[in-house]
mmCIF file of C-alpha atoms in Angstrom:
data_model
loop_
_atom_site.group_PDB
_atom_site.id
_atom_site.type_symbol
_atom_site.label_atom_id
_atom_site.label_comp_id
_atom_site.label_asym_id
_atom_site.label_seq_id
_atom_site.Cartn_x
_atom_site.Cartn_y
_atom_site.Cartn_z
ATOM 1 C CA MET A 1 102.094 200.949 -115.555
ATOM 2 C CA GLN A 2 99.999 199.988 -112.630
ATOM 3 C CA LYS A 3 98.679 196.370 -112.577
ATOM 4 C CA LYS A 4 94.891 196.053 -113.186
ATOM 5 C CA THR A 5 92.685 194.681 -110.408
ATOM 6 C CA VAL A 6 89.458 192.694 -110.795
ATOM 7 C CA ARG A 7 87.558 195.878 -109.936
ATOM 8 C CA ASP A 8 89.189 197.650 -112.937
ATOM 9 C CA TYR A 9 87.467 195.187 -115.307
ATOM 10 C CA ILE A 10 83.939 195.821 -113.982
ATOM 11 C CA ARG A 11 81.906 198.606 -115.572
ATOM 12 C CA THR A 12 79.151 200.509 -113.821
ATOM 13 C CA ILE A 13 75.936 201.313 -115.605
ATOM 14 C CA PRO A 14 73.888 204.027 -113.968
ATOM 15 C CA ASP A 15 70.123 203.799 -113.566
ATOM 16 C CA PHE A 16 69.868 200.128 -114.483
ATOM 17 C CA PRO A 17 67.475 198.308 -114.086
ATOM 18 C CA HIS A 18 65.843 201.447 -112.791
ATOM 19 C CA GLU A 19 66.699 204.972 -111.747
ATOM 20 C CA GLY A 20 69.034 205.274 -108.738
ATOM 21 C CA ILE A 21 70.745 201.857 -109.187
ATOM 22 C CA MET A 22 74.357 201.641 -110.075
ATOM 23 C CA PHE A 23 74.518 198.288 -111.869
ATOM 24 C CA ARG A 24 77.952 196.528 -111.518
ATOM 25 C CA ASP A 25 78.354 194.734 -114.817
ATOM 26 C CA VAL A 26 80.737 191.792 -114.583
ATOM 27 C CA THR A 27 80.273 190.835 -118.246
ATOM 28 C CA THR A 28 83.217 193.133 -119.148
ATOM 29 C CA LEU A 29 85.312 191.109 -116.636
ATOM 30 C CA PHE A 30 84.164 187.805 -118.181
ATOM 31 C CA ALA A 31 84.975 189.032 -121.732
ATOM 32 C CA ASP A 32 88.634 189.848 -120.948
ATOM 33 C CA PRO A 33 90.827 186.752 -120.736
ATOM 34 C CA ARG A 34 93.295 188.428 -118.339
ATOM 35 C CA GLY A 35 90.523 189.746 -116.137
ATOM 36 C CA MET A 36 88.663 186.378 -116.037
ATOM 37 C CA ARG A 37 91.935 184.488 -115.193
ATOM 38 C CA LEU A 38 92.749 186.998 -112.483
ATOM 39 C CA CYS A 39 89.174 186.646 -111.078
ATOM 40 C CA ILE A 40 89.180 182.888 -110.967
ATOM 41 C CA ASP A 41 92.652 182.710 -109.365
ATOM 42 C CA GLN A 42 91.604 185.273 -106.717
ATOM 43 C CA LEU A 43 88.320 183.554 -106.019
ATOM 44 C CA LEU A 44 90.214 180.298 -105.263
ATOM 45 C CA ASP A 45 93.132 181.861 -103.339
ATOM 46 C CA PRO A 46 91.764 181.805 -99.700
ATOM 47 C CA PHE A 47 90.506 178.233 -100.168
ATOM 48 C CA ALA A 48 93.902 176.799 -101.371
ATOM 49 C CA GLY A 49 94.753 173.620 -99.557
ATOM 50 C CA GLU A 50 91.162 173.070 -98.324
ATOM 51 C CA GLN A 51 89.272 169.902 -99.266
ATOM 52 C CA ILE A 52 86.533 171.013 -101.667
ATOM 53 C CA ASP A 53 84.453 168.273 -103.356
ATOM 54 C CA ALA A 54 82.214 170.447 -105.503
ATOM 55 C CA VAL A 55 81.368 174.025 -106.430
ATOM 56 C CA ALA A 56 77.806 175.257 -106.350
ATOM 57 C CA GLY A 57 76.960 178.290 -108.454
ATOM 58 C CA LEU A 58 74.007 180.547 -107.960
ATOM 59 C CA GLU A 59 71.916 181.410 -111.004
ATOM 60 C CA ALA A 60 72.920 182.835 -113.384
ATOM 61 C CA ARG A 61 76.366 184.465 -113.402
ATOM 62 C CA GLY A 62 77.453 182.083 -110.636
ATOM 63 C CA PHE A 63 77.228 179.381 -113.215
ATOM 64 C CA ILE A 64 79.909 181.007 -115.299
ATOM 65 C CA LEU A 65 82.192 181.619 -112.391
ATOM 66 C CA GLY A 66 81.439 178.432 -110.561
ATOM 67 C CA GLY A 67 82.045 176.360 -113.650
ATOM 68 C CA ALA A 68 85.466 177.999 -114.150
ATOM 69 C CA VAL A 69 86.365 177.516 -110.456
ATOM 70 C CA ALA A 70 85.280 173.893 -110.588
ATOM 71 C CA HIS A 71 87.316 173.293 -113.708
ATOM 72 C CA GLN A 72 90.389 174.880 -112.142
ATOM 73 C CA LEU A 73 90.012 172.632 -109.126
ATOM 74 C CA GLY A 74 89.230 169.527 -111.211
ATOM 75 C CA ILE A 75 85.940 168.906 -109.360
ATOM 76 C CA GLY A 76 82.292 168.870 -110.159
ATOM 77 C CA PHE A 77 79.815 171.784 -110.462
ATOM 78 C CA VAL A 78 76.290 171.889 -109.185
ATOM 79 C CA PRO A 79 73.787 174.596 -110.206
ATOM 80 C CA ILE A 80 71.378 176.183 -107.784
ATOM 81 C CA ARG A 81 68.607 177.335 -110.111
ATOM 82 C CA LYS A 82 65.491 179.469 -110.085
ATOM 83 C CA LYS A 83 62.260 177.603 -109.388
ATOM 84 C CA GLY A 84 61.025 175.382 -112.189
ATOM 85 C CA LYS A 85 64.284 175.160 -114.188
ATOM 86 C CA LEU A 86 65.536 171.709 -112.957
ATOM 87 C CA PRO A 87 64.020 168.632 -114.524
ATOM 88 C CA GLY A 88 64.369 166.152 -111.622
ATOM 89 C CA GLU A 89 63.136 166.006 -108.071
ATOM 90 C CA THR A 90 64.250 169.090 -106.099
ATOM 91 C CA PHE A 91 64.480 170.688 -102.774
ATOM 92 C CA ALA A 92 63.218 174.276 -102.863
ATOM 93 C CA GLN A 93 64.121 177.262 -100.608
ATOM 94 C CA ASP A 94 62.326 180.653 -100.631
ATOM 95 C CA TYR A 95 64.126 183.898 -99.951
ATOM 96 C CA ALA A 96 63.110 187.535 -99.566
ATOM 97 C CA LEU A 97 63.379 190.102 -102.341
ATOM 98 C CA GLU A 98 62.880 193.834 -102.066
ATOM 99 C CA TYR A 99 59.239 193.278 -103.016
ATOM 100 C CA GLY A 100 58.086 189.753 -102.375
ATOM 101 C CA THR A 101 59.925 186.406 -102.469
ATOM 102 C CA ALA A 102 61.673 184.129 -104.892
ATOM 103 C CA THR A 103 62.580 180.460 -104.813
ATOM 104 C CA VAL A 104 65.740 178.506 -105.708
ATOM 105 C CA GLU A 105 66.117 174.764 -106.153
ATOM 106 C CA ILE A 106 68.667 172.025 -106.208
ATOM 107 C CA HIS A 107 68.277 168.379 -107.275
ATOM 108 C CA VAL A 108 67.777 166.101 -104.284
ATOM 109 C CA ASP A 109 70.607 163.896 -105.600
ATOM 110 C CA ALA A 110 72.940 166.702 -106.561
ATOM 111 C CA LEU A 111 75.685 165.712 -104.072
ATOM 112 C CA PRO A 112 76.236 163.006 -101.536
ATOM 113 C CA ALA A 113 75.862 163.931 -97.842
ATOM 114 C CA GLY A 114 79.174 165.041 -96.336
ATOM 115 C CA SER A 115 80.356 166.772 -99.531
ATOM 116 C CA LYS A 116 82.440 169.871 -98.908
ATOM 117 C CA VAL A 117 81.066 172.646 -101.122
ATOM 118 C CA LEU A 118 82.220 176.078 -102.105
ATOM 119 C CA VAL A 119 79.299 178.483 -103.088
ATOM 120 C CA VAL A 120 80.234 180.932 -105.892
ATOM 121 C CA ASP A 121 78.364 183.973 -107.330
ATOM 122 C CA ASP A 122 79.231 187.279 -108.909
ATOM 123 C CA LEU A 123 77.546 189.607 -106.450
ATOM 124 C CA LEU A 124 76.769 189.780 -102.672
ATOM 125 C CA ALA A 125 73.987 192.172 -102.045
ATOM 126 C CA THR A 126 71.431 191.313 -99.343
ATOM 127 C CA GLY A 127 72.678 187.758 -99.174
ATOM 128 C CA GLY A 128 69.237 186.245 -99.627
ATOM 129 C CA THR A 129 70.135 184.074 -102.653
ATOM 130 C CA ALA A 130 73.347 182.864 -101.013
ATOM 131 C CA GLN A 131 71.521 182.079 -97.711
ATOM 132 C CA ALA A 132 68.891 180.058 -99.675
ATOM 133 C CA GLY A 133 71.612 178.171 -101.523
ATOM 134 C CA ILE A 134 73.492 177.374 -98.358
ATOM 135 C CA THR A 135 70.238 176.133 -96.799
ATOM 136 C CA LEU A 136 69.639 173.847 -99.792
ATOM 137 C CA LEU A 137 73.140 172.419 -99.646
ATOM 138 C CA GLU A 138 72.641 171.778 -95.882
ATOM 139 C CA LYS A 139 69.368 169.920 -96.694
ATOM 140 C CA LEU A 140 71.518 167.601 -98.814
ATOM 141 C CA GLY A 141 73.784 167.059 -95.805
ATOM 142 C CA CYS A 142 76.647 169.012 -97.387
ATOM 143 C CA ASP A 143 79.235 171.123 -95.468
ATOM 144 C CA VAL A 144 79.574 174.530 -97.017
ATOM 145 C CA VAL A 145 83.238 175.523 -96.689
ATOM 146 C CA GLY A 146 82.683 179.107 -97.721
ATOM 147 C CA CYS A 147 81.250 181.565 -100.221
ATOM 148 C CA ALA A 148 83.216 183.466 -102.887
ATOM 149 C CA PHE A 149 81.974 186.556 -104.652
ATOM 150 C CA VAL A 150 83.415 188.991 -107.123
ATOM 151 C CA VAL A 151 81.581 192.049 -105.824
ATOM 152 C CA ASP A 152 80.270 192.971 -102.362
ATOM 153 C CA LEU A 153 77.797 195.739 -101.927
ATOM 154 C CA PRO A 154 78.400 196.287 -98.186
ATOM 155 C CA GLU A 155 75.568 198.798 -97.649
ATOM 156 C CA LEU A 156 72.999 196.058 -98.486
ATOM 157 C CA GLY A 157 74.084 193.841 -95.566
ATOM 158 C CA GLY A 158 74.766 190.544 -97.277
ATOM 159 C CA ARG A 159 78.060 189.957 -95.514
ATOM 160 C CA ALA A 160 76.453 190.411 -92.135
ATOM 161 C CA ALA A 161 73.692 187.975 -93.068
ATOM 162 C CA LEU A 162 76.226 185.321 -94.067
ATOM 163 C CA ASP A 163 78.469 186.106 -91.068
ATOM 164 C CA ALA A 164 75.410 185.399 -88.887
ATOM 165 C CA MET A 165 75.319 181.911 -90.432
ATOM 166 C CA GLY A 166 79.031 181.472 -89.479
ATOM 167 C CA MET A 167 79.935 181.362 -93.132
ATOM 168 C CA PRO A 168 83.490 182.206 -94.362
ATOM 169 C CA ILE A 169 83.131 184.903 -97.008
ATOM 170 C CA HIS A 170 85.607 186.004 -99.749
ATOM 171 C CA CYS A 171 84.894 189.028 -101.957
ATOM 172 C CA LEU A 172 87.337 190.389 -104.539
ATOM 173 C CA CYS A 173 86.146 193.937 -104.387
ATOM 174 C CA ASP A 174 83.379 196.138 -103.090
ATOM 175 C CA PHE A 175 81.418 199.099 -104.387
ATOM 176 C CA GLU A 176 79.585 201.641 -102.227
ATOM 177 C CA GLY A 177 75.874 202.317 -102.956
ATOM 178 C CA ALA A 178 73.199 200.093 -104.308
#
């Protein structure tokens, strides 16, 4: 019997949220204890031995993954949230969507300057959310050591966008198409 990969735990739902989109659903990965353990271990693998002070997760599935990664490392977790969801004073960063813009925020006191941070999310598409999150962490004076994603959609250019920022990127699997 062949050993399952992270990709094997991810289901594809055609035409969601609209026709022509192949939605990569990681909830099936999260629901399986072996799949989730494999995922967290593999997200951490390339960063073994690096100093990481905190994990920042991008809303919303990045909270699930980032929390698990932070727990495994025995370090803190910081959420990067959609605009208006954090109760304290925040820094905000806009980013481009297919049609318009969106904004993410982080508390101004989320981490001390100089903190080494790993950014975690489920999916790398255009890279806009990750770029905005990195920019927010840099506003805090943090050093982003890298980004870890479960799925890369290479045709959407997110890896190239993060490469242009000089960001180390780790993806567990990729899927062709949008």
